[in-house]
Coordinates of N, CA and C in Angstrom, one line a residue:
X1453 N 10.2 39.4 77.1 CA 10.0 39.5 75.7 C 8.9 38.5 75.3
X1454 N 8.0 38.9 74.5 CA 7.0 38.0 73.9 C 7.5 37.4 72.6
X1455 N 7.4 36.1 72.5 CA 7.8 35.4 71.3 C 6.7 34.4 70.9
X1456 N 6.7 34.1 69.6 CA 5.8 33.2 69.0 C 6.6 31.9 68.8
X1457 N 6.1 30.8 69.3 CA 6.9 29.5 69.2 C 6.6 29.0 67.8
X1458 N 7.7 28.6 67.1 CA 7.6 28.0 65.8 C 7.7 26.5 65.9
X1459 N 8.1 26.0 67.1 CA 8.1 24.5 67.4 C 7.6 24.3 68.8
X1460 N 7.3 23.1 69.2 CA 7.0 22.8 70.6 C 8.3 22.9 71.4
X1461 N 8.3 23.7 72.5 CA 9.4 23.9 73.3 C 9.1 23.4 74.7
X1462 N 9.8 22.4 75.2 CA 9.5 21.8 76.5 C 9.6 22.9 77.6
X1463 N 8.6 22.9 78.4 CA 8.6 23.9 79.5 C 8.1 25.3 79.1
X1464 N 7.9 25.5 77.8 CA 7.4 26.9 77.4 C 6.1 26.8 76.8
X1465 N 5.8 25.9 75.8 CA 4.5 25.8 75.2 C 4.6 25.1 73.9
X1466 N 3.5 25.1 73.2 CA 3.4 24.4 71.9 C 3.5 25.4 70.7
X1467 N 3.7 24.8 69.5 CA 3.9 25.6 68.3 C 2.7 26.5 68.1
X1468 N 3.0 27.8 67.8 CA 1.9 28.8 67.5 C 1.5 29.6 68.7
X1469 N 1.9 29.2 69.9 CA 1.6 29.9 71.1 C 2.4 31.2 71.3
X1470 N 1.9 32.2 71.9 CA 2.6 33.4 72.2 C 3.0 33.3 73.7
X1471 N 4.3 33.3 74.0 CA 4.7 33.1 75.4 C 5.7 34.2 75.8
X1472 N 5.7 34.5 77.1 CA 6.7 35.5 77.5 C 7.9 34.8 78.1
X1473 N 9.1 35.2 77.6 CA 10.3 34.6 78.1 C 11.3 35.7 78.4
X1474 N 12.4 35.4 79.0 CA 13.4 36.4 79.3 C 14.1 36.8 78.0
X1475 N 14.6 38.0 77.9 CA 15.2 38.5 76.7 C 16.4 37.7 76.3
X1476 N 17.2 37.3 77.3 CA 18.4 36.5 77.0 C 18.0 35.1 76.4
X1477 N 17.0 34.5 77.0 CA 16.6 33.1 76.5 C 16.1 33.2 75.1
X1478 N 15.4 34.3 74.8 CA 14.8 34.5 73.5 C 16.0 34.8 72.5
X1479 N 16.8 35.7 72.8 CA 17.8 36.2 71.8 C 19.0 35.2 71.7
X1480 N 19.3 34.5 72.7 CA 20.5 33.6 72.7 C 20.1 32.1 72.4
X1481 N 18.9 31.7 72.6 CA 18.6 30.3 72.4 C 17.4 30.1 71.4
X1482 N 16.2 30.7 71.7 CA 15.0 30.4 70.9 C 15.1 30.9 69.5
X1483 N 15.5 32.2 69.3 CA 15.5 32.8 68.0 C 16.6 32.2 67.1
X1484 N 17.9 32.1 67.6 CA 18.9 31.5 66.8 C 18.7 30.1 66.3
X1485 N 18.0 29.3 67.1 CA 17.7 27.9 66.8 C 16.4 27.8 66.0
X1486 N 15.8 28.9 65.6 CA 14.5 28.9 64.9 C 13.4 28.2 65.6
X1487 N 13.4 28.3 66.9 CA 12.3 27.7 67.7 C 11.3 28.8 68.0
X1488 N 11.6 30.1 67.8 CA 10.6 31.1 68.1 C 11.0 32.4 67.3
X1489 N 10.1 33.3 67.2 CA 10.4 34.6 66.6 C 9.7 35.7 67.5
X1490 N 10.2 36.9 67.4 CA 9.7 37.9 68.3 C 8.2 38.2 67.9
X1491 N 7.4 38.4 68.9 CA 6.0 38.6 68.6 C 5.7 40.1 68.5
X1492 N 5.6 40.5 67.2 CA 5.2 41.9 66.9 C 3.7 42.0 66.9
X1493 N 3.2 43.3 66.8 CA 1.7 43.5 66.8 C 1.1 42.8 65.6
X1494 N 1.8 42.9 64.4 CA 1.2 42.3 63.2 C 1.2 40.8 63.3
X1495 N 2.2 40.2 63.9 CA 2.3 38.7 64.0 C 1.2 38.3 65.0
X1496 N 1.0 39.0 66.1 CA -0.1 38.7 67.0 C -1.5 38.7 66.4
X1497 N -1.7 39.8 65.6 CA -3.0 39.9 64.8 C -3.2 38.7 63.9
X1498 N -2.1 38.4 63.2 CA -2.2 37.2 62.2 C -2.5 35.9 62.9
X1499 N -1.9 35.7 64.1 CA -2.1 34.5 64.8 C -3.6 34.5 65.3
X1500 N -4.1 35.6 65.8 CA -5.5 35.6 66.3 C -6.5 35.4 65.1
X1501 N -6.2 35.9 63.9 CA -7.1 35.7 62.8 C -7.0 34.2 62.3
X1502 N -5.8 33.6 62.4 CA -5.7 32.2 62.1 C -6.5 31.3 63.1
X1503 N -6.4 31.7 64.3 CA -7.2 30.9 65.4 C -8.7 31.0 65.1
X1504 N -9.1 32.2 64.8 CA -10.6 32.4 64.5 C -11.0 31.6 63.3
X1505 N -10.1 31.7 62.2 CA -10.5 30.9 61.0 C -10.5 29.4 61.3
X1506 N -9.6 28.9 62.1 CA -9.5 27.5 62.5 C -10.7 27.1 63.3
X1507 N -11.1 28.0 64.2 CA -12.3 27.7 65.1 C -13.6 27.7 64.2
X1508 N -13.7 28.6 63.2 CA -14.8 28.6 62.3 C -14.8 27.3 61.5
X1509 N -13.7 26.9 61.0 CA -13.6 25.7 60.2 C -14.0 24.5 61.0
X1510 N -13.5 24.4 62.2 CA -13.9 23.3 63.1 C -15.4 23.2 63.3
X1511 N -16.0 24.4 63.6 CA -17.4 24.4 63.8 C -18.2 24.0 62.6
X1512 N -17.7 24.4 61.4 CA -18.4 23.9 60.1 C -18.2 22.4 59.9
X1513 N -17.0 21.9 60.2 CA -16.8 20.4 60.1 C -17.7 19.7 61.1
X1514 N -17.9 20.2 62.3 CA -18.7 19.6 63.3 C -20.2 19.6 62.8
X1515 N -20.7 20.7 62.3 CA -22.0 20.8 61.8 C -22.2 19.7 60.7
X1516 N -21.3 19.7 59.8 CA -21.3 18.7 58.7 C -21.4 17.3 59.2
X1517 N -20.5 17.0 60.2 CA -20.5 15.6 60.7 C -21.8 15.3 61.4
X1518 N -22.4 16.2 62.1 CA -23.7 16.0 62.7 C -24.8 15.7 61.7
X1519 N -24.8 16.4 60.6 CA -25.8 16.2 59.5 C -25.5 14.8 58.8
X1520 N -24.3 14.5 58.6 CA -23.9 13.2 58.1 C -24.3 12.0 59.0
X1521 N -24.2 12.3 60.3 CA -24.5 11.2 61.3 C -26.0 11.0 61.2
X1522 N -26.8 12.0 61.1 CA -28.3 11.9 61.0 C -28.7 11.1 59.8
X1523 N -28.0 11.4 58.7 CA -28.3 10.7 57.4 C -27.9 9.2 57.5
X1524 N -26.7 8.9 58.0 CA -26.2 7.6 58.1 C -27.0 6.7 59.0
X1525 N -27.4 7.3 60.2 CA -28.2 6.4 61.1 C -29.6 6.1 60.7
X1526 N -30.1 6.8 59.7 CA -31.4 6.5 59.2 C -31.4 5.5 58.0
X1527 N -30.2 5.3 57.5 CA -30.0 4.5 56.3 C -29.6 3.0 56.6
X1528 N -30.1 2.1 55.8 CA -29.7 0.7 55.8 C -29.1 0.5 54.4
X1529 N -27.8 0.2 54.3 CA -27.1 -0.1 53.1 C -27.3 -1.5 52.7
X1530 N -27.8 -1.8 51.5 CA -28.0 -3.2 51.1 C -26.9 -3.6 50.1
X1531 N -26.2 -4.7 50.4 CA -25.2 -5.2 49.6 C -25.7 -6.5 48.9
X1532 N -25.8 -6.5 47.6 CA -26.2 -7.7 46.9 C -24.9 -8.3 46.4
X1533 N -24.6 -9.4 47.0 CA -23.3 -10.1 46.7 C -23.6 -11.5 46.3
X1534 N -22.5 -12.2 45.8 CA -22.6 -13.6 45.5 C -22.0 -14.4 46.6
X1535 N -22.6 -15.5 46.8 CA -22.1 -16.4 47.9 C -22.4 -17.8 47.7
X1536 N -21.9 -18.7 48.5 CA -22.2 -20.1 48.4 C -23.6 -20.5 49.0
X1537 N -23.9 -21.7 48.9 CA -25.2 -22.2 49.3 C -25.4 -22.0 50.8
X1538 N -24.3 -22.1 51.6 CA -24.4 -22.1 53.1 C -24.5 -20.6 53.6
X1539 N -24.6 -19.6 52.7 CA -24.6 -18.2 53.1 C -23.3 -17.5 53.3
X1540 N -22.2 -18.2 53.0 CA -20.9 -17.6 53.1 C -20.6 -16.8 51.8
X1541 N -20.0 -15.7 52.0 CA -19.6 -14.9 50.8 C -18.3 -15.3 50.2
X1542 N -18.2 -15.1 48.9 CA -16.9 -15.4 48.2 C -15.8 -14.4 48.6
X1543 N -16.2 -13.2 48.9 CA -15.2 -12.2 49.4 C -15.9 -11.4 50.5
X1544 N -15.1 -11.0 51.5 CA -15.7 -10.2 52.6 C -16.0 -8.8 52.2
X1545 N -17.0 -8.2 52.9 CA -17.3 -6.8 52.8 C -16.4 -6.0 53.6
X1546 N -15.6 -5.1 53.0 CA -14.6 -4.3 53.7 C -15.0 -2.9 53.9
X1547 N -14.2 -2.1 54.6 CA -14.4 -0.7 54.8 C -14.5 0.0 53.4
X1548 N -13.6 -0.4 52.5 CA -13.6 0.2 51.2 C -14.9 0.0 50.5
X1549 N -15.5 -1.2 50.6 CA -16.8 -1.5 49.9 C -17.9 -0.6 50.6
X1550 N -17.9 -0.5 51.9 CA -18.9 0.3 52.6 C -18.7 1.8 52.1
X1551 N -17.5 2.3 52.1 CA -17.3 3.7 51.7 C -17.8 4.0 50.2
X1552 N -17.5 3.0 49.3 CA -18.0 3.2 48.0 C -19.5 3.1 47.9
X1553 N -20.1 2.3 48.7 CA -21.6 2.2 48.7 C -22.2 3.4 49.2
X1554 N -21.6 4.0 50.3 CA -22.1 5.3 50.9 C -22.0 6.4 49.8
X1555 N -20.9 6.4 49.1 CA -20.7 7.5 48.1 C -21.8 7.3 46.9
X1556 N -22.0 6.0 46.5 CA -22.9 5.7 45.4 C -24.3 6.0 45.8
X1557 N -24.7 5.5 47.0 CA -26.1 5.6 47.4 C -26.5 7.0 48.0
X1558 N -25.6 7.5 48.8 CA -25.9 8.7 49.6 C -25.2 10.0 49.1
X1559 N -24.1 9.8 48.3 CA -23.4 10.9 47.8 C -22.4 11.5 48.9
X1560 N -22.2 10.8 49.9 CA -21.3 11.3 51.0 C -19.9 10.7 50.8
X1561 N -18.9 11.5 50.8 CA -17.5 11.1 50.6 C -16.9 10.8 52.0
X1562 N -16.8 9.6 52.4 CA -16.2 9.2 53.7 C -15.0 8.3 53.4
X1563 N -13.9 8.6 54.1 CA -12.7 7.8 54.0 C -12.9 6.4 54.6
X1564 N -12.4 5.4 53.9 CA -12.5 4.0 54.3 C -11.9 3.8 55.7
X1565 N -10.9 4.6 56.0 CA -10.2 4.4 57.3 C -11.1 4.8 58.5
X1566 N -12.1 5.6 58.2 CA -13.0 6.1 59.3 C -14.1 5.1 59.5
X1567 N -14.2 4.0 58.8 CA -15.2 3.0 58.9 C -14.7 1.8 59.8
X1568 N -15.3 1.6 60.9 CA -14.8 0.5 61.8 C -15.8 -0.6 61.7
X1569 N -15.3 -1.8 61.3 CA -16.0 -3.0 61.2 C -15.5 -3.9 62.3
X1570 N -16.3 -4.1 63.3 CA -15.9 -4.9 64.5 C -15.7 -6.4 64.2
X1571 N -16.6 -6.9 63.4 CA -16.6 -8.4 63.0 C -16.5 -8.5 61.5
X1572 N -15.7 -9.4 61.1 CA -15.5 -9.6 59.6 C -16.8 -10.0 59.0
X1573 N -17.2 -9.4 57.9 CA -18.4 -9.6 57.3 C -18.2 -10.6 56.1
X1574 N -18.4 -11.9 56.4 CA -18.1 -13.0 55.5 C -19.4 -13.8 55.2
X1575 N -20.5 -13.5 55.9 CA -21.7 -14.3 55.7 C -22.8 -13.3 55.5
X1576 N -23.9 -13.8 54.9 CA -25.1 -12.9 54.7 C -25.8 -12.6 56.0
X1577 N -26.4 -11.5 56.1 CA -27.1 -11.1 57.3 C -27.1 -9.6 57.5
X1578 N -27.4 -9.2 58.7 CA -27.5 -7.8 59.0 C -26.3 -7.5 60.0
X1579 N -25.7 -6.3 59.8 CA -24.5 -5.9 60.6 C -24.6 -4.4 60.9
X1580 N -23.9 -4.0 61.9 CA -23.8 -2.6 62.3 C -22.3 -2.3 62.3
X1581 N -22.0 -1.2 61.6 CA -20.6 -0.7 61.6 C -20.6 0.7 62.1
X1582 N -19.4 1.1 62.6 CA -19.3 2.5 63.2 C -18.5 3.3 62.2
X1583 N -19.0 4.6 62.0 CA -18.4 5.5 61.1 C -17.9 6.7 61.9
X1584 N -16.6 6.9 62.0 CA -16.0 8.0 62.8 C -16.1 9.3 61.9
X1585 N -16.9 10.2 62.2 CA -17.1 11.4 61.4 C -16.3 12.6 61.9
X1586 N -16.1 12.7 63.2 CA -15.4 13.9 63.8 C -15.0 13.4 65.2
X1587 N -14.0 14.0 65.8 CA -13.7 13.6 67.1 C -14.9 13.7 68.1
X1588 N -15.3 12.6 68.6 CA -16.4 12.6 69.5 C -17.8 12.4 68.8
X1589 N -17.8 12.3 67.5 CA -19.0 12.1 66.7 C -18.9 10.8 65.9
X1590 N -19.7 9.8 66.2 CA -19.7 8.6 65.5 C -21.1 8.2 65.1
X1591 N -21.2 7.6 64.0 CA -22.6 7.1 63.5 C -22.6 5.6 63.4
X1592 N -23.7 5.0 63.8 CA -23.9 3.6 63.7 C -24.7 3.4 62.4
X1593 N -24.0 2.6 61.5 CA -24.6 2.4 60.1 C -25.0 0.9 60.0
X1594 N -26.3 0.7 59.6 CA -26.8 -0.6 59.4 C -26.5 -1.1 58.0
X1595 N -26.0 -2.4 57.9 CA -25.7 -3.0 56.6 C -26.6 -4.3 56.5
X1596 N -27.0 -4.5 55.3 CA -27.7 -5.8 55.1 C -27.0 -6.4 53.9
X1597 N -26.5 -7.6 54.1 CA -25.8 -8.4 53.0 C -26.7 -9.5 52.6
X1598 N -27.0 -9.5 51.3 CA -27.9 -10.5 50.8 C -27.5 -11.0 49.4
X1599 N -28.1 -12.1 49.0 CA -27.7 -12.7 47.7 C -28.5 -12.1 46.6

């Protein structure tokens, strides 16, 4: 019997997959515990259309990430901040600050959690941060912190 898994089932497959199992296993275990439902023609068509829609969405997100990467790597964000005489800043530049500056200057909406700052930015100077745009796609963004 073919069933569609509603949850991950050890030894059978992951949620959303269509798997072939014995009739008894499906009727006595998987279906009563709401781990699977019988795979009818309509359900199979629905799953295939969802997979195609998800693949299209992923490809669009990847294209968008590549264009964002190109823009970010050509850009140098300039932060005009206040600091002491020795070049130390009164407050550090954070991922939130970088995300807000990207939105203000470039119009790109990037989550602050996707911005990786390797070293704390507490002094004036030039820095490079990494922006995670999509799995496997990262952009190196240049920052210049000045008074």
